[in-house]
Coordinates of C-alpha atoms in Angstrom, one line a residue:
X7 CA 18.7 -8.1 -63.3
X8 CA 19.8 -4.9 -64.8
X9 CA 21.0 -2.0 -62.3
X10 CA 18.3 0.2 -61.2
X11 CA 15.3 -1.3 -63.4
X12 CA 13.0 0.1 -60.1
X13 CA 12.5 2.9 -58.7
X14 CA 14.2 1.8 -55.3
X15 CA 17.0 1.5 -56.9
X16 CA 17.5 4.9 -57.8
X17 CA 17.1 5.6 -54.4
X18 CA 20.0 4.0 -53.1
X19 CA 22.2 6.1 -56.0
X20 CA 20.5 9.3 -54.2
X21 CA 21.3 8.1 -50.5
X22 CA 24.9 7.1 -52.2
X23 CA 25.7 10.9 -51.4
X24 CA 24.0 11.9 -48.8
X25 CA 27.0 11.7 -46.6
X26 CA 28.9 14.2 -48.4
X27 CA 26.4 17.3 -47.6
X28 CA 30.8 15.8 -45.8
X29 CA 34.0 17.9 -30.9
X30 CA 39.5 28.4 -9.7
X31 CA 35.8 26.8 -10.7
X32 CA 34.0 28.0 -7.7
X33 CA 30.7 26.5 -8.9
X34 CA 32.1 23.0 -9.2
X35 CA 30.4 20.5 -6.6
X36 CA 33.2 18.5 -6.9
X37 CA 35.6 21.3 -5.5
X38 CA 38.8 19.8 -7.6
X39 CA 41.4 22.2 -8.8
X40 CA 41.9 23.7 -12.5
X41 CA 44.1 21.6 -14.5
X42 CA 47.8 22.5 -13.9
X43 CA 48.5 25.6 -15.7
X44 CA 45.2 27.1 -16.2
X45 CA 44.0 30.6 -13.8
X46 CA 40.6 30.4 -12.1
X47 CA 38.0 30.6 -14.1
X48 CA 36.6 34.2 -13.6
X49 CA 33.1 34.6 -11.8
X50 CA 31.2 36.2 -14.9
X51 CA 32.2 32.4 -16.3
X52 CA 31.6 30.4 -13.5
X53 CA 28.6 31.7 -12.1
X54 CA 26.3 32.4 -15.3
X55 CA 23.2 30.5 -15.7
X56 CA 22.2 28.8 -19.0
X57 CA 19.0 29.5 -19.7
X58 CA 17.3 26.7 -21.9
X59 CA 15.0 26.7 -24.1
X60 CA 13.4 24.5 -27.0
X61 CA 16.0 23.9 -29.5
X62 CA 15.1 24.6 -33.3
X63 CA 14.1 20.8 -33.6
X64 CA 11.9 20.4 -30.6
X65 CA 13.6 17.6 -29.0
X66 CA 15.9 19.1 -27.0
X67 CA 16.4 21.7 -24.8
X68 CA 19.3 24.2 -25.8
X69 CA 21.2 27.1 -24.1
X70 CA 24.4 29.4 -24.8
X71 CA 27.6 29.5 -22.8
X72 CA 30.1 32.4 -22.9
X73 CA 33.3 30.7 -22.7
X74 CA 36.8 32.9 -22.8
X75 CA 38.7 32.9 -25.7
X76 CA 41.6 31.8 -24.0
X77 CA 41.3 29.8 -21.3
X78 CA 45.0 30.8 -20.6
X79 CA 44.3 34.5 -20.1
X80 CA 40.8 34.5 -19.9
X81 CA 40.5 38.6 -19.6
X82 CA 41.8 38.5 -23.4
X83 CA 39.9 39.5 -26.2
X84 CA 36.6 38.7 -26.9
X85 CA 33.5 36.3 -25.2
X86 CA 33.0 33.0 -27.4
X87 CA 29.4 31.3 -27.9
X88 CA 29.6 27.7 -27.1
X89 CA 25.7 26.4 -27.8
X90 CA 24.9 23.9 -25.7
X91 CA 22.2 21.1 -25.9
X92 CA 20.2 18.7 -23.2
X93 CA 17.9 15.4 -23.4
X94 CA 16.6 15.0 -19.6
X95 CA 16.7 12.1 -18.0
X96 CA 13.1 10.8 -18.5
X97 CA 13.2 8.6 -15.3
X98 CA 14.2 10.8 -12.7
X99 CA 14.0 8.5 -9.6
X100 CA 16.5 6.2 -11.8
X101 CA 18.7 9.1 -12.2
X102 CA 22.5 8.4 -12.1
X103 CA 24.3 11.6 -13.8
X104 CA 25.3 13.0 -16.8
X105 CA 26.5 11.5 -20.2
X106 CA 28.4 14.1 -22.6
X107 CA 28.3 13.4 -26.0
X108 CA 30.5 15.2 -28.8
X109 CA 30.7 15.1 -32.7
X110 CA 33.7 13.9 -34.8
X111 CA 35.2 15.6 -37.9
X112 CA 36.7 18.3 -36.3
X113 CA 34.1 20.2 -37.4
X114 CA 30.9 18.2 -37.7
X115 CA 27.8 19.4 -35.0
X116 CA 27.2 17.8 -31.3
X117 CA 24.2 19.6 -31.0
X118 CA 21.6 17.4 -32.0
X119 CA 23.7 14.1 -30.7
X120 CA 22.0 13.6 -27.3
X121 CA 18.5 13.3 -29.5
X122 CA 19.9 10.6 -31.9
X123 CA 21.7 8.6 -28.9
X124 CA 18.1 8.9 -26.5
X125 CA 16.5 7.7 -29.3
X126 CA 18.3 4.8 -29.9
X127 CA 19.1 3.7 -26.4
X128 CA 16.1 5.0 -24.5
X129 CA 17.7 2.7 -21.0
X130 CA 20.4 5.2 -21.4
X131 CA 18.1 8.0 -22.0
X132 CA 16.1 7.5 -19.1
X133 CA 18.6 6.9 -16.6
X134 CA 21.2 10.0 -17.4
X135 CA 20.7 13.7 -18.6
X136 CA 22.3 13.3 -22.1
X137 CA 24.2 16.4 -23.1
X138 CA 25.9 17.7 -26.4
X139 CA 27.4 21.0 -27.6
X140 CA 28.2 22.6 -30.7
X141 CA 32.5 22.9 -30.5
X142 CA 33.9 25.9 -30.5
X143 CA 34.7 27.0 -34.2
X144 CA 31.4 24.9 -35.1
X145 CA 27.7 25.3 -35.9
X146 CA 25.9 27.6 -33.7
X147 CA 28.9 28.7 -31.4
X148 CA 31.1 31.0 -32.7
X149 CA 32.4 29.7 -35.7
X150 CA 35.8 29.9 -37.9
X151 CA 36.0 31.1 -40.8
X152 CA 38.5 30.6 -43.6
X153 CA 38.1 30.9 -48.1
X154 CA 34.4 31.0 -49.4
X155 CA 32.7 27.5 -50.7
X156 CA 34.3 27.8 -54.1
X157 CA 37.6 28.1 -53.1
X158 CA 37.5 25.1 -50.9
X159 CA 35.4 23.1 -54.1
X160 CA 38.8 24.3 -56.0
X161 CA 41.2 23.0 -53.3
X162 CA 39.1 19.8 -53.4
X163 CA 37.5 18.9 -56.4
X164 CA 39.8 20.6 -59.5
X165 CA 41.9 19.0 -61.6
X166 CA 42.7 15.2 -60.9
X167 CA 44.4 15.0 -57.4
X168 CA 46.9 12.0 -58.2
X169 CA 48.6 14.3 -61.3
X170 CA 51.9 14.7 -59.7
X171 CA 53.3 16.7 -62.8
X172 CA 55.6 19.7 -61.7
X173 CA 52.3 22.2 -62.8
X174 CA 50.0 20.0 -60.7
X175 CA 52.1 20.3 -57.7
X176 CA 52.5 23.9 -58.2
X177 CA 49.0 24.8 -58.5
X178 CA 47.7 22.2 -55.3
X179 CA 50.8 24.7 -53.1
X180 CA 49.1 27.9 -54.5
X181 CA 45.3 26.8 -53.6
X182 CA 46.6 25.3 -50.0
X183 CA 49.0 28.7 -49.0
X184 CA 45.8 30.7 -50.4
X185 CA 43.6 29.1 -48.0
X186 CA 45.8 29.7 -45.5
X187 CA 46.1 33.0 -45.9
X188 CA 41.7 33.4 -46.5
X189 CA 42.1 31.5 -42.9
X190 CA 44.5 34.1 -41.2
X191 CA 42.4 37.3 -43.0
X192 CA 38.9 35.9 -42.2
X193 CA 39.3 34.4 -38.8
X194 CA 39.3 37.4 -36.7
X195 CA 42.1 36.2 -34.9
X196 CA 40.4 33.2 -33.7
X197 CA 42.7 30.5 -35.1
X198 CA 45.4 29.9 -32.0
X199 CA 42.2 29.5 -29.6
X200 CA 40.1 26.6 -31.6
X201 CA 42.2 24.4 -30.6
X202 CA 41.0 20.5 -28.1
X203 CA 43.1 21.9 -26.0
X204 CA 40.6 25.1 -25.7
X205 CA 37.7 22.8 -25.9
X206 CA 38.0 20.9 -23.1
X207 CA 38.1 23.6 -20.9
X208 CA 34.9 24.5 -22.5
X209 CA 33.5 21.0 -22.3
X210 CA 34.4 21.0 -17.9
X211 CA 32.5 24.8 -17.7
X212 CA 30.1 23.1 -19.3
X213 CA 30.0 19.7 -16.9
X214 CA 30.6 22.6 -13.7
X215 CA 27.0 25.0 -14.6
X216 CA 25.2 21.3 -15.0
X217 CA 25.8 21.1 -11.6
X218 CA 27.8 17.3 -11.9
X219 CA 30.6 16.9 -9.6
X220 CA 31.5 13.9 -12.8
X221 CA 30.5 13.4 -16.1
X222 CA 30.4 10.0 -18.0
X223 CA 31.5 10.5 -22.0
X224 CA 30.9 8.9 -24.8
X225 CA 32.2 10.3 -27.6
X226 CA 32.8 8.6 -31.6
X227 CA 36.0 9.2 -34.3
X228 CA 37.5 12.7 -33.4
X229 CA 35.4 13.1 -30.6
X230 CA 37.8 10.0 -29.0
X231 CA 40.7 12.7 -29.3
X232 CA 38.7 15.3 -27.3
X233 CA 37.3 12.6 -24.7
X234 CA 40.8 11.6 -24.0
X235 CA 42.2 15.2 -23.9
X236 CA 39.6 15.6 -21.6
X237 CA 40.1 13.0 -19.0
X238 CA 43.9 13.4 -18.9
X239 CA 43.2 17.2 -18.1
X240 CA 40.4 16.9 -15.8
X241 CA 40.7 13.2 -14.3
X242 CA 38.6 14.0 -11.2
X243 CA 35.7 14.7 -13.4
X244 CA 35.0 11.5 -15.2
X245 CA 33.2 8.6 -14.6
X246 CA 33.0 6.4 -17.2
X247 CA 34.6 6.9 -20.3
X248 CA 33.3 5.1 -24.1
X249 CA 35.9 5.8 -26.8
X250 CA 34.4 4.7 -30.2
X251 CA 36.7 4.6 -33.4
X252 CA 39.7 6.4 -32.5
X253 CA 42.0 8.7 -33.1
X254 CA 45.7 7.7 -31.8
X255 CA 45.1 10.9 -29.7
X256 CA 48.8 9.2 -27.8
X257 CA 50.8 11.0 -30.8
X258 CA 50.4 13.4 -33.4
X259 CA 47.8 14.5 -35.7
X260 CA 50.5 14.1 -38.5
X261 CA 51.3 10.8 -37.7
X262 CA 47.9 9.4 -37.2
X263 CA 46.3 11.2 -41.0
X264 CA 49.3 9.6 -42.4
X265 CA 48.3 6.1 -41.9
X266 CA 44.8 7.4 -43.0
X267 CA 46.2 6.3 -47.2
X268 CA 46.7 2.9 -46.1
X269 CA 43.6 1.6 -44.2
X270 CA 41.2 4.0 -46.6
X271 CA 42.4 1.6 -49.7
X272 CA 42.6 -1.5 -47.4
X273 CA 38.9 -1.0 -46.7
X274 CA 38.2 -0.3 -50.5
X275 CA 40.2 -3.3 -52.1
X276 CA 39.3 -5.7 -48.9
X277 CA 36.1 -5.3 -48.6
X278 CA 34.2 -3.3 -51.1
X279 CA 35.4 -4.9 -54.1
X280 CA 35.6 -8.8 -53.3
X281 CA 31.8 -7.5 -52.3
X282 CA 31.1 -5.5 -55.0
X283 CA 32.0 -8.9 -57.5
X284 CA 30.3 -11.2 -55.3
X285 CA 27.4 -9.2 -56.2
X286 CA 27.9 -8.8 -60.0
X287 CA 24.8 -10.6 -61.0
X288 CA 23.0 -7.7 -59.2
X289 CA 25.2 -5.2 -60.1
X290 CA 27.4 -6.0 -63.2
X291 CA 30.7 -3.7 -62.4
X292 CA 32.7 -7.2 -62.5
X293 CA 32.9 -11.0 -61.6
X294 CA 36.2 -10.6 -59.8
X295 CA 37.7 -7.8 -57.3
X296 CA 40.0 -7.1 -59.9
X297 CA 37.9 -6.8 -62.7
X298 CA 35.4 -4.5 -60.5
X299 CA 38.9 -2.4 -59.8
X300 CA 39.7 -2.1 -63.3
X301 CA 35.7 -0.8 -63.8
X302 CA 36.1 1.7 -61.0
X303 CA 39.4 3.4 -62.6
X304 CA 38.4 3.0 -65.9
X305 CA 35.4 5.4 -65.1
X306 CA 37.8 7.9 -63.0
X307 CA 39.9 8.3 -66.0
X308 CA 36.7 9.1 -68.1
X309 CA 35.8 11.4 -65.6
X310 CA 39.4 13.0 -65.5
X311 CA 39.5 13.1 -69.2
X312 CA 36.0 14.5 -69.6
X313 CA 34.8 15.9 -66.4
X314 CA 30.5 15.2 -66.2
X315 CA 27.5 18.1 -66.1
X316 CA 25.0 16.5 -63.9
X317 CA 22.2 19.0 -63.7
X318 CA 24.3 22.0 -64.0
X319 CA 27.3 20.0 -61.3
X320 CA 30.9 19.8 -62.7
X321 CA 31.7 16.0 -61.7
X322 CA 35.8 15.1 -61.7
X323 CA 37.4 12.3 -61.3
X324 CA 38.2 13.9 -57.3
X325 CA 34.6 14.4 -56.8
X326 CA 34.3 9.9 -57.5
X327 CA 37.0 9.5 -55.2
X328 CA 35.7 11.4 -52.7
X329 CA 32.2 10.0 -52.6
X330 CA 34.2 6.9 -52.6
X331 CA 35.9 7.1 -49.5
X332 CA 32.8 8.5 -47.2
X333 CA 30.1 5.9 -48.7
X334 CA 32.9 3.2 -47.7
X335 CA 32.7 4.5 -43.9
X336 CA 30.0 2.0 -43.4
X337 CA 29.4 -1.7 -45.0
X338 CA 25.3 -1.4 -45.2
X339 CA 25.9 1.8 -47.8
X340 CA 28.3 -0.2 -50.5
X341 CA 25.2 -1.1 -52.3
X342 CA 24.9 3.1 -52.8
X343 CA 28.4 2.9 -54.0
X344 CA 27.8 0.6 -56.5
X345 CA 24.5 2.9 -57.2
X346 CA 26.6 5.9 -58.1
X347 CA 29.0 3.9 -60.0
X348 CA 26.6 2.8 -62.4
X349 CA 24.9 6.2 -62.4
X350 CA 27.5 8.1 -63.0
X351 CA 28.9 5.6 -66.5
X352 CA 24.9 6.1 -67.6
X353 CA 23.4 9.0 -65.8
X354 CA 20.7 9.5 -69.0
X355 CA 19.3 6.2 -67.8
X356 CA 18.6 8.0 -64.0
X357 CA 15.3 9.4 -63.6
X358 CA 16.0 13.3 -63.4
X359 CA 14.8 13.7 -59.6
X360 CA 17.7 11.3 -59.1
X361 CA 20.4 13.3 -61.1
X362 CA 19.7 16.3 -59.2
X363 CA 19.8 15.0 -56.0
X364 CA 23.0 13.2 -56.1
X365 CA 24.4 16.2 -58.5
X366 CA 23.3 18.3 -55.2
X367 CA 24.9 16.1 -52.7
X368 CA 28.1 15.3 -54.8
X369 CA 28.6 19.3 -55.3
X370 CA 30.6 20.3 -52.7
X371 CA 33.5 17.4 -51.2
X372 CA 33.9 19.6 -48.3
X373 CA 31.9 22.0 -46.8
X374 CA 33.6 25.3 -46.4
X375 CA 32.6 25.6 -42.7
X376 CA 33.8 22.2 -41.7
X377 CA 37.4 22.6 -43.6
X378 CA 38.0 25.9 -41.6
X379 CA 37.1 24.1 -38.4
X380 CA 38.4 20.7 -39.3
X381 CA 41.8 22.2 -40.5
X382 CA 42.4 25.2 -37.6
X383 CA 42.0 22.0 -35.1
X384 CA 44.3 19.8 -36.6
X385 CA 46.7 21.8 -38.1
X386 CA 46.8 23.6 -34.5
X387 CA 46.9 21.0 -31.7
X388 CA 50.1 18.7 -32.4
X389 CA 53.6 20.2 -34.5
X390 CA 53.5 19.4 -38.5
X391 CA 56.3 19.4 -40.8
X392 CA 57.1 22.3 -42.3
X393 CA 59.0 21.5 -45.4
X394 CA 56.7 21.6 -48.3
X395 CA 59.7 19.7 -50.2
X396 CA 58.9 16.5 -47.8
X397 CA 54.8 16.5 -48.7
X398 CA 55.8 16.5 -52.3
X399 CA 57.9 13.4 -52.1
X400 CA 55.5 11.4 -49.2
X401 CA 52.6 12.4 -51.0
X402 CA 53.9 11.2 -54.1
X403 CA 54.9 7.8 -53.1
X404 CA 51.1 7.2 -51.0
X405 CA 49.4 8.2 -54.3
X406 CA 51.8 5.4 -56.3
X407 CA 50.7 2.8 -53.4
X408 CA 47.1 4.0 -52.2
X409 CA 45.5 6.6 -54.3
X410 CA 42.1 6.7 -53.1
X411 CA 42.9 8.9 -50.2
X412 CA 46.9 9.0 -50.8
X413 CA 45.5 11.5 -53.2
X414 CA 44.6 14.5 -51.2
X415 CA 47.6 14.1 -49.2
X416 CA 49.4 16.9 -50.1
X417 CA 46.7 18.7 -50.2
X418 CA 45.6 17.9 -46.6
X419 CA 49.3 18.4 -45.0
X420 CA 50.1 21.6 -47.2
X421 CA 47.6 23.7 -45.4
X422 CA 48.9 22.4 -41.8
X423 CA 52.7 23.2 -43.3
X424 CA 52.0 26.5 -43.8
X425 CA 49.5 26.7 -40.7
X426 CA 50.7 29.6 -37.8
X427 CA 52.8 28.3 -35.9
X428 CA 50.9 27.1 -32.7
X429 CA 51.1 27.7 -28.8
X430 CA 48.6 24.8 -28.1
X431 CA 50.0 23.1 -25.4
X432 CA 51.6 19.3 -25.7
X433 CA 49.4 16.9 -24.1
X434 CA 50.6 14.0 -23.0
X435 CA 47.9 11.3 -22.7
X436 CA 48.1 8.0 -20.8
X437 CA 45.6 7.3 -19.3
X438 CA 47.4 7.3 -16.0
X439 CA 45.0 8.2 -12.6
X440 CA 41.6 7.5 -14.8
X441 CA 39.0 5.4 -14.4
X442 CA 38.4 2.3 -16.9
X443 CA 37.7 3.3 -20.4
X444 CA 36.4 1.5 -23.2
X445 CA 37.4 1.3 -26.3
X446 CA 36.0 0.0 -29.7
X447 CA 37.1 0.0 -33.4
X448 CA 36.6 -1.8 -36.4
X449 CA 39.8 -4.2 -37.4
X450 CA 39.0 -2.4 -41.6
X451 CA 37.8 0.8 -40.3
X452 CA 39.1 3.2 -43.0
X453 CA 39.3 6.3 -41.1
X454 CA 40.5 5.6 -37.9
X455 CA 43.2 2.6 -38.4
X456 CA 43.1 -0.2 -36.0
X457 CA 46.6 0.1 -36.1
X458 CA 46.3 3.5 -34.3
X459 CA 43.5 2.2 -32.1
X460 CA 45.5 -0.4 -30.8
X461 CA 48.7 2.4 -29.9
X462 CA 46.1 4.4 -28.2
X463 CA 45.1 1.2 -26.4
X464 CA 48.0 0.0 -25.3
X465 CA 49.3 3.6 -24.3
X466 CA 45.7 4.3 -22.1
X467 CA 46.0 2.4 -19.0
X468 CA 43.1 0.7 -17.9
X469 CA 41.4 0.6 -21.2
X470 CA 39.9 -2.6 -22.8
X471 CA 39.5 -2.8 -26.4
X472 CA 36.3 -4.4 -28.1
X473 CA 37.7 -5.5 -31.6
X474 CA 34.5 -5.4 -34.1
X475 CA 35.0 -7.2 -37.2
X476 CA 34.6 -5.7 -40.3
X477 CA 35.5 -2.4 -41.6
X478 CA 32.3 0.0 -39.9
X479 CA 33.7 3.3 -38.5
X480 CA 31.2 4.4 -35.4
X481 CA 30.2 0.8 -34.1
X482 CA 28.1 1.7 -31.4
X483 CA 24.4 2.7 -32.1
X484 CA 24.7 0.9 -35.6
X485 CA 22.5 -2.0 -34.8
X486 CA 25.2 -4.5 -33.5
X487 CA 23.7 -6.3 -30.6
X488 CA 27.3 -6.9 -28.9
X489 CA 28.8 -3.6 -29.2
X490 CA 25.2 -2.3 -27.5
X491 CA 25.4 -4.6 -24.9
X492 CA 29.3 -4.0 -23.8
X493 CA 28.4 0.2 -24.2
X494 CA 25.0 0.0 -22.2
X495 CA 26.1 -2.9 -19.6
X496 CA 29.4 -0.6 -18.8
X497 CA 27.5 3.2 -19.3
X498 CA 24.6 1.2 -16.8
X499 CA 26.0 -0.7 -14.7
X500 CA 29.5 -0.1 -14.4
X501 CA 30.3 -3.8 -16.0
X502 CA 33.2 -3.8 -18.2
X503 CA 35.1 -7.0 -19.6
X504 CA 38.4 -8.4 -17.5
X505 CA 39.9 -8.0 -20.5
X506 CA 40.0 -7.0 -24.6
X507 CA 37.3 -8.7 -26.4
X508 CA 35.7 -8.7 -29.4
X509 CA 32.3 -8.7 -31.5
X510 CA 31.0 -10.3 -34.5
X511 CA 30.9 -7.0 -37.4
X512 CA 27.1 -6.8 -38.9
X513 CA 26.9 -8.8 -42.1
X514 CA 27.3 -7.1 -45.5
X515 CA 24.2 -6.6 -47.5
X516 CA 23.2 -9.3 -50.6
X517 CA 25.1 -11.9 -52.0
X518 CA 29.2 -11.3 -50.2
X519 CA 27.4 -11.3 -46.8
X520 CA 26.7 -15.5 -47.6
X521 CA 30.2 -16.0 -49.0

């Protein structure tokens, strides 16, 4: 069958990119103390009221929350805007608490979370109030800002990211210091205070003015990092904790992005390509993982040589690369991969209404919003190496062994080199004095490494681990019966396994899923 001789085919090229458009109390029933180190929370916090109202989408009810912007000396500077969302419990005699939910990235929106998760798990839904928030730095609170959208496209998508000639180099330092310096001109003096750190404190003003003595969390990719951060400051103020694809929130942010080179290609050679052959009759990029490897780099360097214009988008060999590595997040979208792939070697065969929509969603790698949140969070919480000299030579060799995210390396850890240097405070979690938490991750997930999910593990005490099979990154609501039942049985009913298990990852579309 040739590639894309319906209509419905063209469709899963335009869905191929949708991704890419790519956290003293004296009101507190519970009467626990701050977390060590942090002065009462002043009254004009503590005792407003959130006045809710219909959010923009109807489904929710949402409110705003003045939050300090320091928790630390919380008569400094300016009020922040934390926005603030709620799904009400629709069985109110069944009633058992709260559930917070938060977004990954750092930088991605919480607020419309509680809809999606009620919506897929209405037990859930009608036995807890389920709350979300925009982060501070994101969305509708008060946000960051750092360099305008072009300047981040530049950053991103320019040039060919794996040219480590001497200009290269050069010109990625000048881009990264530049946005640095957009960061430190444009921020208002915001950058030391969107940190998890900050967050949290925002997250348990948030829990004390719902009125819950506890909250129970759940809480996917980056939003593992906060949910941790939060029960090691506030232990007395969770219930039950669900950490889904995590971070290694036990070290630093350095250590943990590092790893990130390896387990993207792993996922991409592993699974993608031995699927993508396995489905060659369907798709014809190559009867072998090799041969479908060869296809895929063959059509980078075309691109690198002779950048595309798809409806009036620039498309480089970075842009590829990067729609690469977010389609390959989840197992049930490689069939879009291999949509764009074929597109993109033959785009005058696309219907036009195709070409502009994934010449739209391909246009921009990186939003300029979430980049200013994403980096002032990460390039703020844990210390970074400072030496540009040492990103050059690490980057170097993890573009030599795993380009597809090896790549942007430098590009990622030069902005956090020359990042202020940060007064976040070390947090050391354990998981020590908390109740049960678990865990999930994928064994392939590309963006948050098993091998970091496992040091978290073993670091947290009390945690069990549900090892998922397959390379999915967010496991729970993504249709797989086991993970749902170990999240809803434990979130329900308190029931959590005696000890690690694991679950059966959902099958691969077509042909590989049989093999």
């Amino acid at each position: 069958m040739r590639l894309f001789s319906t209509p419905a085919r063209w469709a899963a090229a335009t869905a191929a990119c949708a991704a890419l458009a790519l956290t003293a109390l004296p009101a507190s029933p519970a009467g626990a103390a701050p977390a060590p180190g942090t002065p009462p929370t002043p009254a004009r916090y503590a005792q407003q009221l959130l006045d809710w109202q219909p959010c923009a989408s109807g489904s929710l009810e949402c409110a705003s929350m003045a939050v300090p912007r320091d928790w630390y000396h919380p008569g400094d500077g300016p009020d922040l805007t934390v926005r603030v969302s709620r799904h009400r419990a629709t069985d109110p005699a069944a009633r058992r608490g709260v559930l917070m939910t938060a977004a990954g990235g750092p930088g991605a929106s919480g607020l419309e979370r509680p809809a999606r998760l009620a919506a897929y798990a209405p037990k859930l839904a009608a036995a807890y109030d389920i709350v979300g928030f925009d982060q501070r730095g994101v969305g509708e609170s008060t946000r960051v800002v750092c360099s305008d959208q072009d300047k981040v496209d530049a950053l991103f998508s320019s040039g060919d990211l794996r040219d480590r000639s001497a200009e290269a180099v050069r010109e990625t330092l000048r881009r990264t210091r530049e946005f640095v310096a957009d960061c430190r001109r444009n921020s208002g003096g915001l950058l030391p205070f969107v940190t998890t750190d900050q967050a949290v404190h925002d997250m348990d003003l948030y829990r004390s003015l719902l009125g819950a003595p506890k909250v129970s969390y759940y809480g996917p990719s980056y939003a593992t990092f906060l949910g941790a951060y939060y029960a090691t400051e506030f232990p007395a103020r969770v219930e039950r904790v669900v950490l889904d694809s995590n971070v290694d929130f036990t070290g630093s942010w350095q250590d943990f992005l590092t790893g990130q080179p390896l387990s993207f290609q792993r996922r991409f050679e592993e699974d993608f390509l031995p699927w993508l052959a396995a489905n060659d009759a369907t798709y014809h990029q190559g009867a072998t993982p090799q041969e479908a490897k060869a296809g895929y780099e063959r059509l980078r360097g075309v691109l690198r040589e002779r950048p595309l214009d798809l409806e009036g988008t620039v498309i480089t060999a970075n842009h590829l690369d990067a729609a690469a590595t977010s389609i390959i997040y989840r197992g049930d979208r490689f069939p879009d991969l291999a949509g764009l792939l074929a597109l993109l070697r033959d785009p005058q065969a696309a219907p036009p209404a195709t070409r502009e929509a994934v010449a739209r969603n391909l246009r921009h790698p990186l939003t300029a919003e979430f980049a200013a949140d994403f980096f002032t969070v990460v390039c703020s919480d844990t210390p970074w190496t400072r030496g540009t000299g040492y990103w050059v030579r690490r980057s170097e060799a993890d573009t030599r062994t795993h380009p597809m995210a090896g790549a942007r390396e430098l590009t990622f850890a030069s902005v956090c080199a020359a990042w202020p240097r940060s007064g976040a405070p070390r947090v050391e979690v354990t998981g020590r004095g908390l109740p049960p938490t678990l865990m999930l991750n994928s064994l392939h997930d590309p963006a948050t490494h098993y091998e970091g999910a496992l040091r978290a593990h073993r670091r947290f005490e009390g945690s069990r681990l549900i090892t998922v099979g397959g390379g999915d990154h967010g496991v729970y609501q993504a249709g797989n019966s086991c993970v749902d039942a170990y999240v809803e049985g434990f979130l329900l009913d308190g029931r959590l396994p005696e000890r690690d298990a694991a679950c059966a990852g959902k099958p691969l579309p077509g042909a590989a899923a049989r093999s």
